[in-house]
mmCIF file of C-alpha atoms and ligand atoms in Angstrom:
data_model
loop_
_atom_site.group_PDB
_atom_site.id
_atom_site.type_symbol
_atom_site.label_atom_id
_atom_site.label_comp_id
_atom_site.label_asym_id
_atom_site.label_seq_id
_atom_site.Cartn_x
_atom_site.Cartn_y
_atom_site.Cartn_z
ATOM 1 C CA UNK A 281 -5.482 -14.520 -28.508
ATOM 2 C CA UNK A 282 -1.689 -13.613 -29.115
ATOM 3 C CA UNK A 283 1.507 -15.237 -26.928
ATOM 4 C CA UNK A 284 1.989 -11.951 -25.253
ATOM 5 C CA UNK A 285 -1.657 -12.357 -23.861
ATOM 6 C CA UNK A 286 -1.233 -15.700 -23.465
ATOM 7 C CA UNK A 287 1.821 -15.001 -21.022
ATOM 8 C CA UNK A 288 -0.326 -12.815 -18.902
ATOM 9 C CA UNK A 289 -2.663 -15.344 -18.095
ATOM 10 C CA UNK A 290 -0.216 -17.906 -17.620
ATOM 11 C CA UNK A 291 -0.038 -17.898 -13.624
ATOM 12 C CA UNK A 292 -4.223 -18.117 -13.354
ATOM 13 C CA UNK A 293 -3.771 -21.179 -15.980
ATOM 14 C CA UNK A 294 -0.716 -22.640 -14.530
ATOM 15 C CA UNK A 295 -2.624 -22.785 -11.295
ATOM 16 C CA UNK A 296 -6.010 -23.665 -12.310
ATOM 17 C CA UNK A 297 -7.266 -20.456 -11.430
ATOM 18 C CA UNK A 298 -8.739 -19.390 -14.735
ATOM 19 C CA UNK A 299 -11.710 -17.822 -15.895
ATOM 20 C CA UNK A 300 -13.760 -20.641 -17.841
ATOM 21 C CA UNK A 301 -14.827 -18.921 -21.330
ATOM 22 C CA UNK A 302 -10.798 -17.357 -21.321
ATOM 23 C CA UNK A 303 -9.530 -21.067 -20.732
ATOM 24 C CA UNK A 304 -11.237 -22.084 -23.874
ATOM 25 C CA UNK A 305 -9.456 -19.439 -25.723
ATOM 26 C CA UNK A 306 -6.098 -20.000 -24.451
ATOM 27 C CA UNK A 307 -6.722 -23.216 -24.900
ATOM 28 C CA UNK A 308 -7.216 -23.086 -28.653
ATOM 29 C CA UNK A 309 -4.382 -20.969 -28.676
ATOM 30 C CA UNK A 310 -2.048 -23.122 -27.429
ATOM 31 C CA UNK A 311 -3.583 -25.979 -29.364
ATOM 32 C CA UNK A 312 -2.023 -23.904 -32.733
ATOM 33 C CA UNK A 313 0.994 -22.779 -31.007
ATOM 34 C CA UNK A 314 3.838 -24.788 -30.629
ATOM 35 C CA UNK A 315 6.210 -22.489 -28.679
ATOM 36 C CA UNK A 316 3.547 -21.326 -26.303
ATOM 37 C CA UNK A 317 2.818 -25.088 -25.573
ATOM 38 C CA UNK A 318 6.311 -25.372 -24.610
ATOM 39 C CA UNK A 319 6.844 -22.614 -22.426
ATOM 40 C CA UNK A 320 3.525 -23.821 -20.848
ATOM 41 C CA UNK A 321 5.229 -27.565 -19.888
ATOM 42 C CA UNK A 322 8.756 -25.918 -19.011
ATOM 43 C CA UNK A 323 6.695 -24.116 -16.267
ATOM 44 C CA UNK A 324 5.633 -26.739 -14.970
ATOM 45 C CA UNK A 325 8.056 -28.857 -14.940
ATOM 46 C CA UNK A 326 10.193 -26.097 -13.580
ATOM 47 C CA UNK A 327 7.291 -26.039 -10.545
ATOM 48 C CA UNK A 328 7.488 -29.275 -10.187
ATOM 49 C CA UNK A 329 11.231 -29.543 -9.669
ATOM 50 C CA UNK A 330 11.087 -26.780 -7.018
ATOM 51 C CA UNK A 331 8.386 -28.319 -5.172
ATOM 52 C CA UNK A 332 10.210 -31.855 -5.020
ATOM 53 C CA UNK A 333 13.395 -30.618 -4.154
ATOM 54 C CA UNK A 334 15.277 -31.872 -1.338
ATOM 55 C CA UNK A 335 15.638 -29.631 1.679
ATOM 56 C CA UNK A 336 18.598 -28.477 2.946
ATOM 57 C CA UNK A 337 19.413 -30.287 6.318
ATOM 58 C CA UNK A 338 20.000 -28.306 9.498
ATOM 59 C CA UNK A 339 23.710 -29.093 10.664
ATOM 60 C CA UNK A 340 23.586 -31.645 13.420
ATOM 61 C CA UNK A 341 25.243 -29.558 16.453
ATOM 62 C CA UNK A 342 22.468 -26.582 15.566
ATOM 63 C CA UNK A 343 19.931 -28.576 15.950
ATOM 64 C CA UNK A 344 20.798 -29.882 19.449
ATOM 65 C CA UNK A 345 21.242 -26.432 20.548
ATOM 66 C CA UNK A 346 18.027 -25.217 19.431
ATOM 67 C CA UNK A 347 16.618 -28.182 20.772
ATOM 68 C CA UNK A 348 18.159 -27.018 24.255
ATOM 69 C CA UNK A 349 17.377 -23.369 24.452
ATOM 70 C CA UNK A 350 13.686 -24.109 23.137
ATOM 71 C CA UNK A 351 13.820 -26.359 26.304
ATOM 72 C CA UNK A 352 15.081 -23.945 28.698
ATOM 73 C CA UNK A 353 13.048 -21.231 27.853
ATOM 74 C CA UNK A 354 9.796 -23.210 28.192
ATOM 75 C CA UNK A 355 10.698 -24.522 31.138
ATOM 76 C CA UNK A 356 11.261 -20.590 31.695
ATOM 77 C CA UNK A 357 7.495 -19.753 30.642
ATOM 78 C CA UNK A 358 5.391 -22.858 31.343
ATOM 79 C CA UNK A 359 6.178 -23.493 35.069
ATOM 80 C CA UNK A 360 6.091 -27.575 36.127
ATOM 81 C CA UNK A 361 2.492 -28.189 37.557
ATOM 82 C CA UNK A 362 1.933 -28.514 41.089
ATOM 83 C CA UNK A 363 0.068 -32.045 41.164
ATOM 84 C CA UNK A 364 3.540 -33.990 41.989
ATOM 85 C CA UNK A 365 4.015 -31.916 45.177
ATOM 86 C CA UNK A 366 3.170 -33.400 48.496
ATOM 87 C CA UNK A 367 0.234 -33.131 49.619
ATOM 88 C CA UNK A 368 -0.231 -32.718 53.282
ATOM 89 C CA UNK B 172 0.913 -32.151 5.730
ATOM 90 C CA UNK B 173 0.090 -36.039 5.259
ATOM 91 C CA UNK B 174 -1.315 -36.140 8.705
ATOM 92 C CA UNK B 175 -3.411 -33.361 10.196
ATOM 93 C CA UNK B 176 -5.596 -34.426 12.105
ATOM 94 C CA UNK B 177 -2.130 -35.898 14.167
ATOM 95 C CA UNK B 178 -0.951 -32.194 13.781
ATOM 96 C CA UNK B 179 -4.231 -30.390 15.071
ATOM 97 C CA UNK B 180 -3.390 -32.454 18.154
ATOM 98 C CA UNK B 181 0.341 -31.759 18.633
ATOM 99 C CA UNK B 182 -0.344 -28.173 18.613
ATOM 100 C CA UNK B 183 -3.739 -28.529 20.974
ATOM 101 C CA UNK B 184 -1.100 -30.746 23.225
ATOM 102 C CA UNK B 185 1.451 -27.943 23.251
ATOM 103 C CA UNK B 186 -0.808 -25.407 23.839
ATOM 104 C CA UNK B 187 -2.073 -27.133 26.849
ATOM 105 C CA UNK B 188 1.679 -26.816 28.049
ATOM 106 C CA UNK B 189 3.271 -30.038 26.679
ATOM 107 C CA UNK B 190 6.665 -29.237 25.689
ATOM 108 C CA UNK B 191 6.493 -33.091 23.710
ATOM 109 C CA UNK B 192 4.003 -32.290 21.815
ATOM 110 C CA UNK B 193 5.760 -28.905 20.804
ATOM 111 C CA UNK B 194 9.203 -30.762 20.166
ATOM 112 C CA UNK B 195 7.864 -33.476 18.090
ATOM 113 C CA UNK B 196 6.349 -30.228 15.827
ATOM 114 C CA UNK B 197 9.608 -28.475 15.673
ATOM 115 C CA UNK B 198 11.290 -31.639 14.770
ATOM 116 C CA UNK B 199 8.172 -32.019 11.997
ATOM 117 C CA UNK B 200 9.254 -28.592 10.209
ATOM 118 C CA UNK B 201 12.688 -27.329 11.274
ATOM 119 C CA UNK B 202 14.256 -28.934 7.955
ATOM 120 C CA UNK B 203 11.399 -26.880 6.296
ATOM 121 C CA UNK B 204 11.971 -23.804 7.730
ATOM 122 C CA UNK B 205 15.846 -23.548 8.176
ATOM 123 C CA UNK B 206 15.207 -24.171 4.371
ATOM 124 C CA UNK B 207 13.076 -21.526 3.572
ATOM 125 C CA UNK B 208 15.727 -19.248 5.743
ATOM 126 C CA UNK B 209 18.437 -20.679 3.764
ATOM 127 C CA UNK B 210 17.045 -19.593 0.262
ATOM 128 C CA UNK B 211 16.098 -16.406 1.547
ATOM 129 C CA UNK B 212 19.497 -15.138 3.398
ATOM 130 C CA UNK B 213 21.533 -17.213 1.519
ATOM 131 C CA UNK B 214 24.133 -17.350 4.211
ATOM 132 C CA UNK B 215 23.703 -21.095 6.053
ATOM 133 C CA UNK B 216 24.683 -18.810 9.938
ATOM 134 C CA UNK B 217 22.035 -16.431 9.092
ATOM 135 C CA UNK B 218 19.452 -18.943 8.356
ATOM 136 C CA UNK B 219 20.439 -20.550 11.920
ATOM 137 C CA UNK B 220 19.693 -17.382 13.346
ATOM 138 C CA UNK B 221 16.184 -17.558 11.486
ATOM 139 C CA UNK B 222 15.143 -20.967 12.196
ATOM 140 C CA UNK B 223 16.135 -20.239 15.810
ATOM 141 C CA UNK B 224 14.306 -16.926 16.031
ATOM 142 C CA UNK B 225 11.121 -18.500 14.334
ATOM 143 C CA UNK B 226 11.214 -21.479 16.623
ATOM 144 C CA UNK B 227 11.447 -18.896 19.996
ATOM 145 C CA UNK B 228 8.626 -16.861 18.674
ATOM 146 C CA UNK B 229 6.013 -19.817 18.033
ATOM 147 C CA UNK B 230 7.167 -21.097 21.382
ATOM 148 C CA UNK B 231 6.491 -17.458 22.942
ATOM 149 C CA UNK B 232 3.118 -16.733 20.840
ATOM 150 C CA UNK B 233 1.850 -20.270 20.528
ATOM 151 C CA UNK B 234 -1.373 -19.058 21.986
ATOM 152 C CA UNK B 235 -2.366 -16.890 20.235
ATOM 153 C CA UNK B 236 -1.785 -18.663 17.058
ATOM 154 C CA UNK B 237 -6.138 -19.165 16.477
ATOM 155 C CA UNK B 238 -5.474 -22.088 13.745
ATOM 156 C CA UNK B 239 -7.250 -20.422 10.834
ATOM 157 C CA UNK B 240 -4.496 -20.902 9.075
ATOM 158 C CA UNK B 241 -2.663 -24.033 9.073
ATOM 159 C CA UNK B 242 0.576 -24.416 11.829
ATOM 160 C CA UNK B 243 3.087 -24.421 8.732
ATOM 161 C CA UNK B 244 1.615 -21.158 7.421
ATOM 162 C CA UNK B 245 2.244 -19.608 10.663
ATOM 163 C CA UNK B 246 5.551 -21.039 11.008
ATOM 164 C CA UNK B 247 5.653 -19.628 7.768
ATOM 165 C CA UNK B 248 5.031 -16.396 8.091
ATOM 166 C CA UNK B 249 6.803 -15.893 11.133
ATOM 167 C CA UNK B 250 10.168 -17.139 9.700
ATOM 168 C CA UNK B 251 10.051 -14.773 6.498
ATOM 169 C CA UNK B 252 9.392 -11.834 8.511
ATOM 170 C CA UNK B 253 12.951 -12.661 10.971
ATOM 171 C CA UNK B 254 14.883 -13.103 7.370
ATOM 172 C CA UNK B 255 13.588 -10.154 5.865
ATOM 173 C CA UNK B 256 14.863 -8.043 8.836
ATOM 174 C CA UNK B 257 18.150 -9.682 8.377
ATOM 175 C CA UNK B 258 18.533 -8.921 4.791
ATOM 176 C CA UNK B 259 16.939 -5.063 5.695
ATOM 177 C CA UNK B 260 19.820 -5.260 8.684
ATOM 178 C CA UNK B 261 22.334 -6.433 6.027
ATOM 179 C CA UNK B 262 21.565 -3.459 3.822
ATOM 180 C CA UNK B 263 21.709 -0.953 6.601
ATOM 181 C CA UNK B 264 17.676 -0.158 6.247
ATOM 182 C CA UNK B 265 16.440 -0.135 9.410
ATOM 183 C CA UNK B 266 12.865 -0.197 8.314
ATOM 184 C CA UNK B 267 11.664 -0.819 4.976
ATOM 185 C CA UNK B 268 8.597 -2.600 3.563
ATOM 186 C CA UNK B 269 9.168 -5.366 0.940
ATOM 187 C CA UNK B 270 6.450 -3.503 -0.683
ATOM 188 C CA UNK B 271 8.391 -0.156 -2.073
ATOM 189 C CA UNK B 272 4.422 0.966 -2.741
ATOM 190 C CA UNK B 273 5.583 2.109 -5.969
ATOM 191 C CA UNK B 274 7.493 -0.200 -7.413
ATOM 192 C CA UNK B 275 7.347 0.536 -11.310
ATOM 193 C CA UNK B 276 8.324 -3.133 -12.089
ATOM 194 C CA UNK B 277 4.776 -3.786 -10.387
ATOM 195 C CA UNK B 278 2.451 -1.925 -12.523
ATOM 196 C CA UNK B 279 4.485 -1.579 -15.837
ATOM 197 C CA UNK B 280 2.577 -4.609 -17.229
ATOM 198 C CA UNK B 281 6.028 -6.130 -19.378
ATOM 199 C CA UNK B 282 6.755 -9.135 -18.830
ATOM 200 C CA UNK B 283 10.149 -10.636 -19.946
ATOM 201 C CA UNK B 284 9.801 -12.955 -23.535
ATOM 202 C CA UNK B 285 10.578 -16.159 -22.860
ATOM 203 C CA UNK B 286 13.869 -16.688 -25.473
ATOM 204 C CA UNK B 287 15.293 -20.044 -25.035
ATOM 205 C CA UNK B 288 12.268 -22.701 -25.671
ATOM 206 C CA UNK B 289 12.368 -25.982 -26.052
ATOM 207 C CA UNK B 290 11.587 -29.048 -24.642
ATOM 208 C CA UNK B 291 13.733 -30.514 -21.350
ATOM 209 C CA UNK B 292 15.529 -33.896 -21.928
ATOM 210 C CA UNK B 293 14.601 -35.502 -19.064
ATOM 211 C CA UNK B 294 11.526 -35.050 -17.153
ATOM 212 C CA UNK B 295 11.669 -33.529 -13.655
ATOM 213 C CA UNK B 296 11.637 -36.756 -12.117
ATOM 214 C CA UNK B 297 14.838 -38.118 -13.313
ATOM 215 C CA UNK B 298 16.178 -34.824 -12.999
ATOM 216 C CA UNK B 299 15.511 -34.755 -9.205
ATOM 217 C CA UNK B 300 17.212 -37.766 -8.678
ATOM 218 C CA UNK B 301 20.525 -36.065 -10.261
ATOM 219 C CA UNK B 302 22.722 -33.941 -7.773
ATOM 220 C CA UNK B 303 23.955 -31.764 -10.341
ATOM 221 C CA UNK B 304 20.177 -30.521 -10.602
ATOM 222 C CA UNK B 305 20.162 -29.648 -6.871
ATOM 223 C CA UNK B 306 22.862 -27.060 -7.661
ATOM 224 C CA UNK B 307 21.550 -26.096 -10.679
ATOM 225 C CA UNK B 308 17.943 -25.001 -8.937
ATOM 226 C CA UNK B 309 19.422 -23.569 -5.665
ATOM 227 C CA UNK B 310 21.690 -21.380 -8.304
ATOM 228 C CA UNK B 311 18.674 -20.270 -10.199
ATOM 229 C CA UNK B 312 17.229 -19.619 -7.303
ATOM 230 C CA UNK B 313 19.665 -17.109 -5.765
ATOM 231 C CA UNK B 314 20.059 -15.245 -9.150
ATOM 232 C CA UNK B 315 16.642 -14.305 -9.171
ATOM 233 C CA UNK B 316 16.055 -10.910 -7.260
ATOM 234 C CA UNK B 317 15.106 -11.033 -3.634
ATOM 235 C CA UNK B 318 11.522 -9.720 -4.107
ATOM 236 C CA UNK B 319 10.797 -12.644 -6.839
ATOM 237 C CA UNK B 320 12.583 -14.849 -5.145
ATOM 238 C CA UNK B 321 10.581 -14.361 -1.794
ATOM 239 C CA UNK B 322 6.647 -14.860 -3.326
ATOM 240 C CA UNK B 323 8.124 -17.920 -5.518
ATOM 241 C CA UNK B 324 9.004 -19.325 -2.269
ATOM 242 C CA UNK B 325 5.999 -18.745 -0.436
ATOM 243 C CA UNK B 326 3.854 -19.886 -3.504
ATOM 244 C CA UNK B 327 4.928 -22.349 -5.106
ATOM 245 C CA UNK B 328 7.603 -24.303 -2.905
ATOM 246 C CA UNK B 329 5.590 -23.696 0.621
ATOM 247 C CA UNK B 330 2.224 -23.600 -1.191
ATOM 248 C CA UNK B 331 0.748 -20.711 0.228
ATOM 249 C CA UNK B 332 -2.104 -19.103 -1.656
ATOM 250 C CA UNK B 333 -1.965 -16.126 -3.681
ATOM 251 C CA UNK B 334 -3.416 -14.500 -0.711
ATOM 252 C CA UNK B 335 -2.065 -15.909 2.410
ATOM 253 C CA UNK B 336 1.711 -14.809 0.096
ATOM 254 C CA UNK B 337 0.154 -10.945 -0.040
ATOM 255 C CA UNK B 338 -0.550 -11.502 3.449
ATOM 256 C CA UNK B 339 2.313 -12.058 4.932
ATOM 257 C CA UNK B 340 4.364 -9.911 2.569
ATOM 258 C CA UNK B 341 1.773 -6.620 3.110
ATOM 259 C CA UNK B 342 1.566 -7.006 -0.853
ATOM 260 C CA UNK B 343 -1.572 -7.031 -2.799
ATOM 261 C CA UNK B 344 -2.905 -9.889 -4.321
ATOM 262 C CA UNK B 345 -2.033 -8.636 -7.734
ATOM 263 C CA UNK B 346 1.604 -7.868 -6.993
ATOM 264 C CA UNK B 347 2.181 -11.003 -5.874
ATOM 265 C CA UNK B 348 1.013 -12.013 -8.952
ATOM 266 C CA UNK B 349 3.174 -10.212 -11.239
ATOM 267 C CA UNK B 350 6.124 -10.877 -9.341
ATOM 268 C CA UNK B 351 5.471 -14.542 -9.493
ATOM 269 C CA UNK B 352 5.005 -14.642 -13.184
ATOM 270 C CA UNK B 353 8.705 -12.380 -13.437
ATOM 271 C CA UNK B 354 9.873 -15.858 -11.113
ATOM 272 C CA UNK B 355 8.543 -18.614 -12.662
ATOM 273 C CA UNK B 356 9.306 -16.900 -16.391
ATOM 274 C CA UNK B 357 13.212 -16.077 -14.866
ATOM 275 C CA UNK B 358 13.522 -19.615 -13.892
ATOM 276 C CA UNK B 359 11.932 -21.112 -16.331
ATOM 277 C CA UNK B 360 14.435 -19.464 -18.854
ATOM 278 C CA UNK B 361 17.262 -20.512 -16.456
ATOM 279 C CA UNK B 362 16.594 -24.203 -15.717
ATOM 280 C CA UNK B 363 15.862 -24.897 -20.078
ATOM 281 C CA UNK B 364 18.911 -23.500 -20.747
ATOM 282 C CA UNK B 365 20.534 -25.624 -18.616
ATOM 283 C CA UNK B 366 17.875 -28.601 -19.490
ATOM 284 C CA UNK B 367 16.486 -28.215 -22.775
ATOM 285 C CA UNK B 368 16.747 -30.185 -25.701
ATOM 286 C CA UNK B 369 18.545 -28.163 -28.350
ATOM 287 C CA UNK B 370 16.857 -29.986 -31.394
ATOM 288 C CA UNK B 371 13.538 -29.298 -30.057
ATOM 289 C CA UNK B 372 14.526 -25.343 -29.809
ATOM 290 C CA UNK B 373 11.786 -23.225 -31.385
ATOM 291 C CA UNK B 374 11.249 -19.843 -31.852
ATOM 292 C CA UNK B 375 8.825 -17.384 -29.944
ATOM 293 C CA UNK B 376 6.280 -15.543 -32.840
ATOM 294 C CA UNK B 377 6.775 -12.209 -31.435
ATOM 295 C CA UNK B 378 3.370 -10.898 -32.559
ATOM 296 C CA UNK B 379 3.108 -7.343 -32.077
ATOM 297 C CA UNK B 380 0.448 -6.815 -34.412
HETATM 298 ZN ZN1 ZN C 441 1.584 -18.525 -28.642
#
């Protein structure tokens, strides 16, 4: 196997998602080659970051108003049940 | 989602027509989602408008959402769709697939060398805890073109599969996967420019034989 196949295959090994018998030969590929084994672990690491990231946080006054216009408009579509009404 | 079997029930409660249980789920991924907007648009108003729009529409189509997919795929799915039509309405397209069915960059095969390798000085742990790093990834992130930066998203920071990314995108499974390789290889070159070691710098064998 060269790096340029290597690269192509780097998603389905990244994620697990790889063919056993072509594993094996990456694998001994990247045991031989050092800047392949690199790229490998800055990927990642780079996945890793993105997935641990902080979120960003929704400004305070936005999130009251969506609060109060998803209120409203279900109050709009899911009329208040009739079981507190008097009953005669 | 540490707790689904709590989250099954929140949406089976809001279906049943308690606005609770649907609150306490918006308050579960609104963070998430105006997020997800954010990176997308770019613009923190337009991703208002997003997380707003998504919220209305799961409130609106809550029943028909038939939970084969998880709540925060569907939430998902529904939120890229509202911020791709505003980037398509910031362009002045009124209606254009993300697809481009023949987009050359697609099919050609190429993929970008990696140049700058070496290993990163700190590991991605310590790194998080830096707030330089924060700016650093949200950077990378918004120089990578739209169409990479959209199935990174959906792949590897919401974790949807390869499939449930074509799905909502109208891509096939194999251009997802090519345009997530151009991501990950982009910001992989970006982030160990910024964190590699320079001593450890080696160079790529550019076999062509
Ligand atoms: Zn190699």
């Amino acid at each position: 196997m060269k790096c340029e196949e290597l690269l192509a295959l780097l998603n389905d090994y990244v994620d697990g998602d790889i063919d056993p018998a072509v594993c094996e030969d990456l694998e001994e590929h990247l045991a031989g080659c050092n800047p392949c084994q690199v790229v490998v672990d800055n990927i990642r690491k780079t996945i890793t970051l993105y997935k641990g990231g902080e979120l960003y946080e929704p400004p305070r006054p936005f999130r009251e108003r969506l609060h109060r216009l998803l209120r409203e408009r279900w109050k709009e579509t899911h009329p208040a049940p009739h079981h507190n009404e008097f009953k005669p | 989602m540490a707790n689904q079997a709590a989250e099954t029930d929140l949406v089976h409660r809001a279906k049943a027509g308690e606005l609770a249980a649907f609150e306490e789920l918006v308050t579960r991924y609104e963070r998430r989602i105006y997020t997800l907007a954010r990176r997308i648009v770019q613009i923190p108003e337009d991703a208002e408008d997003v997380t707003q729009e998504t919220f209305l529409s799961a409130l609106e189509h809550l029943r028909d959402f038939r939970e084969e997919a998880r709540f925060h795929t569907w939430l998902t799915r529904i939120a890229t769709h509202a911020a791709l039509k505003v980037l398509r309405r910031r362009k002045g397209v009124p209606f254009v697939s993300l697809e481009q069915a023949t987009d050359p960059d697609d099919h050609s095969g190429s993929v970008p060398h990696p140049e700058f390798i070496a290993d990163w000085r700190e590991n991605p742990e310590r790194l998080l805890e830096k707030k330089e790093t924060r700016q650093l990834l949200e950077e990378a992130l918004s120089e990578l073109d739209e169409k990479y930066r959209v199935v990174f998203l959906l792949r590897d920071v919401e974790g949807l599969s390869v499939k449930e990314t074509a799905s909502v995108l109208g891509l096939t499974e194999s251009n997802v996967k090519v345009r997530l390789l151009r991501a990950r290889l982009q910001l992989r070159e970006r982030l160990t420019r910024a964190f590699g070691d320079e001593t450890t710098r080696v160079t790529a064998r550019h076999d062509h034989d």
